[in-house]
Coordinates of C-alpha atoms and ligand atoms in Angstrom, one line a residue:
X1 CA 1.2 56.0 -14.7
X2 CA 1.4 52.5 -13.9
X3 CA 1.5 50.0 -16.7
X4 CA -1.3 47.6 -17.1
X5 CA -0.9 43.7 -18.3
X6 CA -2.9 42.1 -19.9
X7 CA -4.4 39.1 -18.4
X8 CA -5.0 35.5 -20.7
X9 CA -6.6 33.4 -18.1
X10 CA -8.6 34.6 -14.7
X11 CA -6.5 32.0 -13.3
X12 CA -3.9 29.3 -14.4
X13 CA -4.2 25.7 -12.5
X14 CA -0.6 23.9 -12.1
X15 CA -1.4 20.3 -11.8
X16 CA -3.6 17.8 -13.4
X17 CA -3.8 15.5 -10.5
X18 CA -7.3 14.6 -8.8
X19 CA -6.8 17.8 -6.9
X20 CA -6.0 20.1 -10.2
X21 CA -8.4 18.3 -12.0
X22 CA -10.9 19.1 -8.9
X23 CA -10.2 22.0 -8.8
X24 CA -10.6 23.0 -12.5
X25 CA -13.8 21.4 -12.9
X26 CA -15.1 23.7 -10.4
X27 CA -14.0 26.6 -11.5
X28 CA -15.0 26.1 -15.0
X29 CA -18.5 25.3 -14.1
X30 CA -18.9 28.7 -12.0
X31 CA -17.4 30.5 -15.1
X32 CA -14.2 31.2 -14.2
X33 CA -11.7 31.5 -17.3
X34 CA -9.1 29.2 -16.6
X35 CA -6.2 26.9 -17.7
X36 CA -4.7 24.0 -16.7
X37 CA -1.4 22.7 -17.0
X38 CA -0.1 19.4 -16.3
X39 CA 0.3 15.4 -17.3
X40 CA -2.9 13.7 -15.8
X41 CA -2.6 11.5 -12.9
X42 CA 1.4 10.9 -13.9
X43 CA 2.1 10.6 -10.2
X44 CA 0.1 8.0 -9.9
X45 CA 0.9 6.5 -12.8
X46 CA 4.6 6.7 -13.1
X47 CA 5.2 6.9 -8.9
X48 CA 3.5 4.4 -8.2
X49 CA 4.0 0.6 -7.9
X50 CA 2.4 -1.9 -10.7
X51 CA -0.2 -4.4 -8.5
X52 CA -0.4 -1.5 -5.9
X53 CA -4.4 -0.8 -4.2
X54 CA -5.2 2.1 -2.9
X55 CA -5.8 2.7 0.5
X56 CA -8.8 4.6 0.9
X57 CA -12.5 3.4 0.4
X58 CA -15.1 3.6 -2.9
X59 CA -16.3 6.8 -1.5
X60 CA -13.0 8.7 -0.6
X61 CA -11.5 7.8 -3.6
X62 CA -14.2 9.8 -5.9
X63 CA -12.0 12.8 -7.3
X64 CA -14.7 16.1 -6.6
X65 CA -16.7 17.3 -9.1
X66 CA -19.5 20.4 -9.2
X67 CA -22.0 18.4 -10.0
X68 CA -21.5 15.1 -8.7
X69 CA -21.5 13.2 -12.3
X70 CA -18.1 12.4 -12.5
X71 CA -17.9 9.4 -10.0
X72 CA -16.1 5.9 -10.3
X73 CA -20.3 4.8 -10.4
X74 CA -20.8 7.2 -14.0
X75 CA -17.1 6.1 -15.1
X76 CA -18.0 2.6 -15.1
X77 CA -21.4 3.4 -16.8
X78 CA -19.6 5.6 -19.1
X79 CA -16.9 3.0 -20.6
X80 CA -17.9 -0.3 -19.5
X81 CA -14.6 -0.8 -17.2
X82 CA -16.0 -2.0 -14.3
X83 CA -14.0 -2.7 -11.1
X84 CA -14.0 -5.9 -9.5
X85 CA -16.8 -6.4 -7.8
X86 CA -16.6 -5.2 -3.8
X87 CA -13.9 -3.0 -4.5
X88 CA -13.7 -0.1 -2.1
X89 CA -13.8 -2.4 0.6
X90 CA -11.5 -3.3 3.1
X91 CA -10.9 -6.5 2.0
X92 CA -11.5 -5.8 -2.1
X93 CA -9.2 -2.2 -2.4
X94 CA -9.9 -0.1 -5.6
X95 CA -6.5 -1.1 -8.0
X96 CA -3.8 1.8 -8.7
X97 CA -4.6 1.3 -12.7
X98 CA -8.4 1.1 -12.8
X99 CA -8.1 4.4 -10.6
X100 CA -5.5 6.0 -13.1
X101 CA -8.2 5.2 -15.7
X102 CA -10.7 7.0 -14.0
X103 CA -8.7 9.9 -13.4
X104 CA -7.7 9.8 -17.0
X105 CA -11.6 9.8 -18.4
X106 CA -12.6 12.5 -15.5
X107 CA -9.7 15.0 -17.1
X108 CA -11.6 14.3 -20.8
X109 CA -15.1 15.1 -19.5
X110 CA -13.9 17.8 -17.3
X111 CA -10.6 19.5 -19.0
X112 CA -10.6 18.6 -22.4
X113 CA -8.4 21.4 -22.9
X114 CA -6.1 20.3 -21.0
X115 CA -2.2 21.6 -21.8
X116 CA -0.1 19.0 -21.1
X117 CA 3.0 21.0 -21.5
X118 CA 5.4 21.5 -17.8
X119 CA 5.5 24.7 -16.2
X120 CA 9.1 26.0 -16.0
X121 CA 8.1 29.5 -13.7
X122 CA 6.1 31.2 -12.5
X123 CA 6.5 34.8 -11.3
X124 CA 4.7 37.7 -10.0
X125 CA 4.0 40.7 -12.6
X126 CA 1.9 43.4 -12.3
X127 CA -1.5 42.2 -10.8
X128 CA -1.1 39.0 -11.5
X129 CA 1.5 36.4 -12.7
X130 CA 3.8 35.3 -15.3
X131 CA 3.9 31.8 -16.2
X132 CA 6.4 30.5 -18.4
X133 CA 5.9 27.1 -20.0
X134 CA 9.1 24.8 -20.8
X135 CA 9.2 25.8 -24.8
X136 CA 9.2 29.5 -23.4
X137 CA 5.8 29.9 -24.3
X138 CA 4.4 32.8 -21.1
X139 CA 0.4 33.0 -20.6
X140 CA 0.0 35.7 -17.8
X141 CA -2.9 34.7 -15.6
X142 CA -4.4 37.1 -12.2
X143 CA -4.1 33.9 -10.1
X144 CA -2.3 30.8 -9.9
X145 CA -3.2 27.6 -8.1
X146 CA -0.7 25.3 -7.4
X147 CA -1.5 22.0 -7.3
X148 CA 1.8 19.9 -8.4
X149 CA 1.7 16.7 -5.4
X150 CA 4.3 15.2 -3.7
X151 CA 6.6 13.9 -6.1
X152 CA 9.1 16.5 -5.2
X153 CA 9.3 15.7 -1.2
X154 CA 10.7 12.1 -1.4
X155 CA 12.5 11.4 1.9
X156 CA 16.1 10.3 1.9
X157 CA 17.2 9.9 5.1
X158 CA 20.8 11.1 5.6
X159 CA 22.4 8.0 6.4
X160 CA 21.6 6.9 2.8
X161 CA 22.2 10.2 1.2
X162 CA 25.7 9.4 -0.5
X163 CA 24.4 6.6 -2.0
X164 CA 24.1 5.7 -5.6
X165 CA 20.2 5.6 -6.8
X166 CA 21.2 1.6 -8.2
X167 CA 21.8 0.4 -4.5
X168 CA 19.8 2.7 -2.4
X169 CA 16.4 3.9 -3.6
X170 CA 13.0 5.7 -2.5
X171 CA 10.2 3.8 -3.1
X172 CA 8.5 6.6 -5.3
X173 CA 11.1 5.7 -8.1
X174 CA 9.8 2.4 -8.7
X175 CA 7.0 1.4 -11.3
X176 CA 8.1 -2.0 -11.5
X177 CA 9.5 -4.4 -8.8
X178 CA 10.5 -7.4 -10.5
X179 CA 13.4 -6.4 -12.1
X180 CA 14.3 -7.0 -8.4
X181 CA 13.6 -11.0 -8.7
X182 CA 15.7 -13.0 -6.8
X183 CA 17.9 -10.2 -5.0
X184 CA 18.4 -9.4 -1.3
X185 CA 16.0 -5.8 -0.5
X186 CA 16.1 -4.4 2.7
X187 CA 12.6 -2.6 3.0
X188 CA 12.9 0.7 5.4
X189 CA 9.8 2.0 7.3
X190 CA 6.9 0.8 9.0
X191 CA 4.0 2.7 6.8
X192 CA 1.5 1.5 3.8
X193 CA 3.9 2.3 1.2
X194 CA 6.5 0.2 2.6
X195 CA 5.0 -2.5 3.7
X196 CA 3.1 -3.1 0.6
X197 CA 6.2 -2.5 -1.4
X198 CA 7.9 -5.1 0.6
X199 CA 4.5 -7.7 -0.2
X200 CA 5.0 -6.9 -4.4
X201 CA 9.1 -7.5 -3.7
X202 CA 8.2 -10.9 -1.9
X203 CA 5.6 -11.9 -4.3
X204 CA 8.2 -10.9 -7.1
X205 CA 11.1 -13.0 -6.0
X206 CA 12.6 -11.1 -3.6
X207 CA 14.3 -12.1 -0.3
X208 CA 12.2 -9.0 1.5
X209 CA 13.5 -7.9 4.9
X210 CA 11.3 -5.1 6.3
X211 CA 13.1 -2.9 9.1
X212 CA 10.9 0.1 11.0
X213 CA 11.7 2.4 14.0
X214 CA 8.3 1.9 15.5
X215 CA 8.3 -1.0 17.6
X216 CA 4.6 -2.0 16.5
X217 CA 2.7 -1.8 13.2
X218 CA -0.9 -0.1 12.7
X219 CA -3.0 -2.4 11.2
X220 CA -6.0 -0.6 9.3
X221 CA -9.2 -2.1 9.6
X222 CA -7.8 -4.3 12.4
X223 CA -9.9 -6.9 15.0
X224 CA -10.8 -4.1 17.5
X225 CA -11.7 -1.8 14.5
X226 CA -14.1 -4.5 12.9
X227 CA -15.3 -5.6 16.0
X228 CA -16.5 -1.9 16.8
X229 CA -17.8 -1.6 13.1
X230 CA -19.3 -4.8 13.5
X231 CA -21.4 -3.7 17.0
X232 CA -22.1 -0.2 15.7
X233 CA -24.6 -0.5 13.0
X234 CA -24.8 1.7 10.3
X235 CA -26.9 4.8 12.3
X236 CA -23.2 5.3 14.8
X237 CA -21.1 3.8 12.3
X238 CA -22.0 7.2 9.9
X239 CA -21.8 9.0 13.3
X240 CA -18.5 8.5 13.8
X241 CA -17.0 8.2 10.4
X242 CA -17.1 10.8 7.8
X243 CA -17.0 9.3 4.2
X244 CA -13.8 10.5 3.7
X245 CA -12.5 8.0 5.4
X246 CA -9.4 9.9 7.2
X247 CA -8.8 9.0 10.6
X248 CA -10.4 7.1 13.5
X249 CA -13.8 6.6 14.8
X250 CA -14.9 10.4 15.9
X251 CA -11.8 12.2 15.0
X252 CA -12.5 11.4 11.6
X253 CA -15.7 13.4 11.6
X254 CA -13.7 16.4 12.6
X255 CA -10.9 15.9 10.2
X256 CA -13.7 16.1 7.3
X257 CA -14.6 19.9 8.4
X258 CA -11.0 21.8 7.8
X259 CA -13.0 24.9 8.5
X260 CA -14.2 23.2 12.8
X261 CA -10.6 21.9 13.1
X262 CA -9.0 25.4 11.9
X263 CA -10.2 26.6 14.8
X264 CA -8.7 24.3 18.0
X265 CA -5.9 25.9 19.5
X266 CA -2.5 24.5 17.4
X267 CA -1.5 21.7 20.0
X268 CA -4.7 20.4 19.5
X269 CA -4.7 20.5 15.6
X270 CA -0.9 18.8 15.7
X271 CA -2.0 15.7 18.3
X272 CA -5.1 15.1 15.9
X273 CA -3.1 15.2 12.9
X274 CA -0.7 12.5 14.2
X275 CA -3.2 10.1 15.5
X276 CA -5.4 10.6 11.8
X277 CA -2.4 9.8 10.1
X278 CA -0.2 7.6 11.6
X279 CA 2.4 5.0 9.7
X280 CA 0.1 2.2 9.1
X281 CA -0.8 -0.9 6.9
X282 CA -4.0 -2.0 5.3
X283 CA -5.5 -5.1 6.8
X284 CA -5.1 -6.7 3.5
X285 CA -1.1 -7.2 3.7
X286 CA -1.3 -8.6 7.0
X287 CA -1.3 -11.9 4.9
X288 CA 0.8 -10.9 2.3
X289 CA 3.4 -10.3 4.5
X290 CA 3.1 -13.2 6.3
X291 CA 6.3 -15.2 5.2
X292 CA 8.4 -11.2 5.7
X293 CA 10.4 -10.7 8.3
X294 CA 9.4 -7.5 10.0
X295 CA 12.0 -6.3 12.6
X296 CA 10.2 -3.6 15.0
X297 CA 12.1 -1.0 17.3
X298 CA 15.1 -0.5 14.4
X299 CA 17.1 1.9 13.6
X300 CA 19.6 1.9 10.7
X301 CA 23.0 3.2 12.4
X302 CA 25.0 2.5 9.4
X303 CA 25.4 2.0 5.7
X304 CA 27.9 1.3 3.4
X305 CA 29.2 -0.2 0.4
X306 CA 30.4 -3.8 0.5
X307 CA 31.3 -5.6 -2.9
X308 CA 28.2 -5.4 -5.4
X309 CA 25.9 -4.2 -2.5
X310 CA 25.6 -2.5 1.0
X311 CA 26.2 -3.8 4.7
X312 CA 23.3 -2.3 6.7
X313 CA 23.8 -2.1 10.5
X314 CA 20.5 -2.2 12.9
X315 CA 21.0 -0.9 16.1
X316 CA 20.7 -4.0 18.2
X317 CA 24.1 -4.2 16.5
X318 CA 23.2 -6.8 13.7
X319 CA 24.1 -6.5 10.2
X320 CA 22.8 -7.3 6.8
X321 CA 24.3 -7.7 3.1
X322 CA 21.6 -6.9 0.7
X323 CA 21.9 -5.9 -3.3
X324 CA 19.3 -3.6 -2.2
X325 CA 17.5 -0.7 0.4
X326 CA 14.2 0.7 -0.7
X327 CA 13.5 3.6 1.4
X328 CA 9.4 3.2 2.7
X329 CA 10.3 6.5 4.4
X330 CA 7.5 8.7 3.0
X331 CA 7.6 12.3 2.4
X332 CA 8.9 15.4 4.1
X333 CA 6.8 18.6 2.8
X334 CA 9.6 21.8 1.8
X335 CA 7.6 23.8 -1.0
X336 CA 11.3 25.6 -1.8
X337 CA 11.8 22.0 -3.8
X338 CA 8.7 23.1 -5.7
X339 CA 11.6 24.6 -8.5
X340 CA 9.2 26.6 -11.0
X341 CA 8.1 28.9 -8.2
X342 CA 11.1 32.3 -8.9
X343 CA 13.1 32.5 -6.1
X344 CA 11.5 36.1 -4.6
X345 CA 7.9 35.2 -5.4
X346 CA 8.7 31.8 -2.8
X347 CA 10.4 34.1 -0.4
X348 CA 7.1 36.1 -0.1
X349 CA 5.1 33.1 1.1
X350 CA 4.9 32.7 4.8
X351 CA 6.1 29.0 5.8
X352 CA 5.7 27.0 8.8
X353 CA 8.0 23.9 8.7
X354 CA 8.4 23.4 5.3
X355 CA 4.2 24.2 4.5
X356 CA 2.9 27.0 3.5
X357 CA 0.5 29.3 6.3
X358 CA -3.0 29.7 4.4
X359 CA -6.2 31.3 4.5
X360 CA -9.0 30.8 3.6
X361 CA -9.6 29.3 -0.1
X362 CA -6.5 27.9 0.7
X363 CA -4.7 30.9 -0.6
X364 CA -0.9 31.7 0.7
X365 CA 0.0 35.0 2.2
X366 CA 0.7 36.5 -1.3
X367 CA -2.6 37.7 -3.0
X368 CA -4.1 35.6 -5.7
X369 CA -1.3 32.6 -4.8
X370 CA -3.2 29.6 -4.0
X371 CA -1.6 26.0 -2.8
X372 CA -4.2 22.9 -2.5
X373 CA -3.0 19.3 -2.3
X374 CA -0.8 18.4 0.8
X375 CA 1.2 21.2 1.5
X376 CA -2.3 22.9 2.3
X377 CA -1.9 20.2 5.4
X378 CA -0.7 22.1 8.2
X379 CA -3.6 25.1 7.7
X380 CA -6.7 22.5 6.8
X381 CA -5.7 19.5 8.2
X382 CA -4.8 15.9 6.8
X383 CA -8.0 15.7 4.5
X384 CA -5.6 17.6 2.0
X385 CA -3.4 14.7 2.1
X386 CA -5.8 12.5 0.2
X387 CA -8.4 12.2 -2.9
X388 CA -11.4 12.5 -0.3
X389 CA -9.9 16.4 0.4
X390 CA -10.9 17.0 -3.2
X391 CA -14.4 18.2 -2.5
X392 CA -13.3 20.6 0.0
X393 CA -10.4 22.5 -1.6
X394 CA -11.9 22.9 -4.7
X395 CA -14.9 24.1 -3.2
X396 CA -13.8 26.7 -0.4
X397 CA -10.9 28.0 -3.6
X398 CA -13.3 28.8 -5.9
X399 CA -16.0 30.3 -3.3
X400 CA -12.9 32.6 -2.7
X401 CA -12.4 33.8 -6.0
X402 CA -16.2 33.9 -7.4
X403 CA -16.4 36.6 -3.7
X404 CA -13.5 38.5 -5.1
X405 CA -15.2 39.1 -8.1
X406 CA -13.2 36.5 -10.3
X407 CA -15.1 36.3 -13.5
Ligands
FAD1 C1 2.2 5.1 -2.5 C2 1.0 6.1 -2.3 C3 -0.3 5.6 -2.2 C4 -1.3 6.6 -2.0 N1 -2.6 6.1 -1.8 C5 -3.6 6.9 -1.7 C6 -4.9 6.5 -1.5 O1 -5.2 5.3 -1.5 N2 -5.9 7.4 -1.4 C7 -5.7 8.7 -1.3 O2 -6.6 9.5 -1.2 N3 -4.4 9.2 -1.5 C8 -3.4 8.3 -1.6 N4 -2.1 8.8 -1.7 C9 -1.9 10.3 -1.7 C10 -2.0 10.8 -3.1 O3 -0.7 11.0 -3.6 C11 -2.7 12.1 -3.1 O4 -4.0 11.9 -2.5 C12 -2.9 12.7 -4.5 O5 -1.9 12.3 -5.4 C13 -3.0 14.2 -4.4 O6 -3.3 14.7 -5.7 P1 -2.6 16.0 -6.2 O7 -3.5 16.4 -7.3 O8 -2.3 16.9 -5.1 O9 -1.1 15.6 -6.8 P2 -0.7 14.5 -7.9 O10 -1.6 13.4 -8.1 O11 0.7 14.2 -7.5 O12 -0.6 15.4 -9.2 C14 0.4 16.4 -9.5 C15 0.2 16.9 -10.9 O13 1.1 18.0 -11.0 C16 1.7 17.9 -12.3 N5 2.9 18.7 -12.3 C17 4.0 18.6 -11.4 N6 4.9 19.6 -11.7 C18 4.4 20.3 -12.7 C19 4.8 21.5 -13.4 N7 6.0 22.1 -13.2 N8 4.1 21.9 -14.4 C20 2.9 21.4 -14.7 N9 2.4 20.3 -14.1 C21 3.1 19.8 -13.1 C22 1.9 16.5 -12.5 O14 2.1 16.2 -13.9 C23 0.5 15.9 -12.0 O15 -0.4 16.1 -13.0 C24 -1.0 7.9 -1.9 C25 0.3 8.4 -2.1 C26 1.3 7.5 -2.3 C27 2.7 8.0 -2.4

């Protein structure tokens, strides 16, 4: 006869970022029992640089919610914090902390039964899974979405691998940049995070030195962009950009609808992924960084220790003696460093590069196994690289499981 376990929780959510959160809320609302685990918005708030703006506009930076009353408009209502005025825009951005506040009041309206405890594993067992918290405590749940970031995917390259955390560091490990005052940094990497890492180290007292492989930077928001916004008017300017604010003019339309892009042959899919989300800086660092050198077409060939600090050689063969590097050299998805998943249930998922291959409500190939947040990138598209990919995930996951009868 085969043995039946009981179930606590239709399903368990792992991850109380916007895309947990998301993702929770939804499911709640359509009935679905369901608990989630997690520290809300710690990523941002403990990942993530002090002064830091985000990147995205006012309306891709509302975390999803069923029924659209948990936006940054109802948060200010709600407690009185209201962002400076114009932010959103290109030139006013939305600040890191107001929108760690926001995420912080959406998880107390939408998951105030939040468990804040870690997750230490989760396994398959029976028809669902096991999940064991970090005191040891196990709820057993039928499915399991996993929605735990980035965090773990922090790109060393291996030039700077042998080195000690003190003199060579990835920007994700930094919530404050002062303590770097009046030090020599060596800034690697031509994308947002570096380069506005490299404007909070200048405007800290830092001697900044930015060095990137791609021999231009992408300015966001740049002449020819405003230009085109400017001659558009609103009627093409919605035409050709999707609120969600993820790639250029027309591509971005398609980047918002997972379920058209899905469908191109791969080639296609890959060449529209690189253009959406190329390295590139927001248009408001272009003065920020005016008084940092930025030296284009550079590779690093060589690193190592030299008294206190490190002697960094380019490949134009020119060296440099800093106290410090700070890696801008983003993120390199490999859900095997997702370390809670047991070893044989992450065996069973089919992988492509690192991400997991999923279907439809973003669910991997083992039943009732769901992934959202980047890693879902290489099936839906970049949209699940950002806040704005919210709306979609948690809607297409929990369409999935309401269909299979999840109650
Ligand atoms: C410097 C930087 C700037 C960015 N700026 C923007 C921007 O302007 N706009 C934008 O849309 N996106 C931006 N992003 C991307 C942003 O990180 C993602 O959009 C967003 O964080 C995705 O949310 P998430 O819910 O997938 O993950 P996260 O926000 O990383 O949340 C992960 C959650 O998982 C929890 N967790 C992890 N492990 C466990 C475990 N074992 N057990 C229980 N819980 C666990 C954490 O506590 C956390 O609550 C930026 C990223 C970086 C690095």
């Amino acid at each position: 006869m085969p043995s039946t376990v009981a179930i606590d929780y239709e399903v368990a959510v792992i991850g109380a970022g916007p895309y947990g959160l998301s993702a929770a809320a939804q499911l709640k609302a359509s009935g679905i029992s369901t608990r989630v685990f997690g520290d809300p918005m710690s990523f941002w708030e403990r990942h993530m640089p002090v002064g830091m703006f985000l990147r995205s506009n006012w309306t891709a930076t509302q975390i999803a919610d069923p029924n659209r009353l948990l936006t940054l408009e109802a948060y200010q209502a709600a407690t009185g914090n209201y962002l400076p005025a114009g932010s959103g825009t290109s030139s006013r951005p939305v600040p890191l902390d107001s929108f760690i506040q926001y995420g912080r009041w959406y998880q107390r309206e939408a998951v105030p039964d939040l468990d804040q405890r870690k997750v230490a594993r989760v396994e398959t067992n029976g028809e669902g899974f096991r999940i064991t918290i970090e005191d040891r405590d196990v709820v057993r749940a039928r499915r399991v979405v996993v929605a735990v970031g980035i965090a773990a995917f922090a790109w060393r390259p291996p030039e700077f691998e042998g080195l000690p955390r003190w003199l060579a560091s990835h920007t994700s490990e930094h919530r404050d940049f002062r303590k770097f005052s009046g030090r020599r940094v060596l800034v690697i990497g031509g994308g947002q995070s570096a380069l506005e890492s490299a404007a909070l180290l200048h405007e800290s007292g830092a001697e900044t030195e930015v060095a990137a492989r791609s021999s231009t930077i992408h300015w966001l928001h740049g002449w020819a962009s405003r230009t085109l916004h400017h001659n558009l008017g609103p009627i093409v300017r919605k035409v050709l950009y999707a609120p969600t604010d993820v790639g250029p003019a027309g591509i971005s339309q398609l980047m918002a609808r997972p379920d058209l892009l899905r469908r191109l042959p791969r080639w296609l899919q890959d060449r529209l992924r690189e253009r959406a989300v190329r390295p590139a800086g927001a248009s408001w660092l272009v003065n920020r960084l005016r008084d940092v050198p930025i030296r284009l077409g550079r590779r690093v060939i060589c690193v190592e220790t030299s008294g206190e600090g490190l002697k960094v050689r380019l490949d134009d063969r020119s060296e440099r003696f800093v106290d410090h590097v700070l890696l801008g050299t983003g993120y390199r998805m490999d859900i095997s460093k997702y370390d809670f998943i047991a070893p044989e249930l992450l065996r069973s998922i089919r992988c492509f590069n690192g991400y997991p291959c999923l279907q439809e409500g973003l669910e991997t190939s083992v039943p009732g196994l769901h992934i959202l947040g980047a890693p879902a990138a290489w099936s839906f598209g970049p949209l699940m690289q950002f806040v704005s990919g919210t709306h979609y995930a948690s809607r297409t996951l929990t369409r999935r499981i309401v269909e299979d009868g999840g109650q």
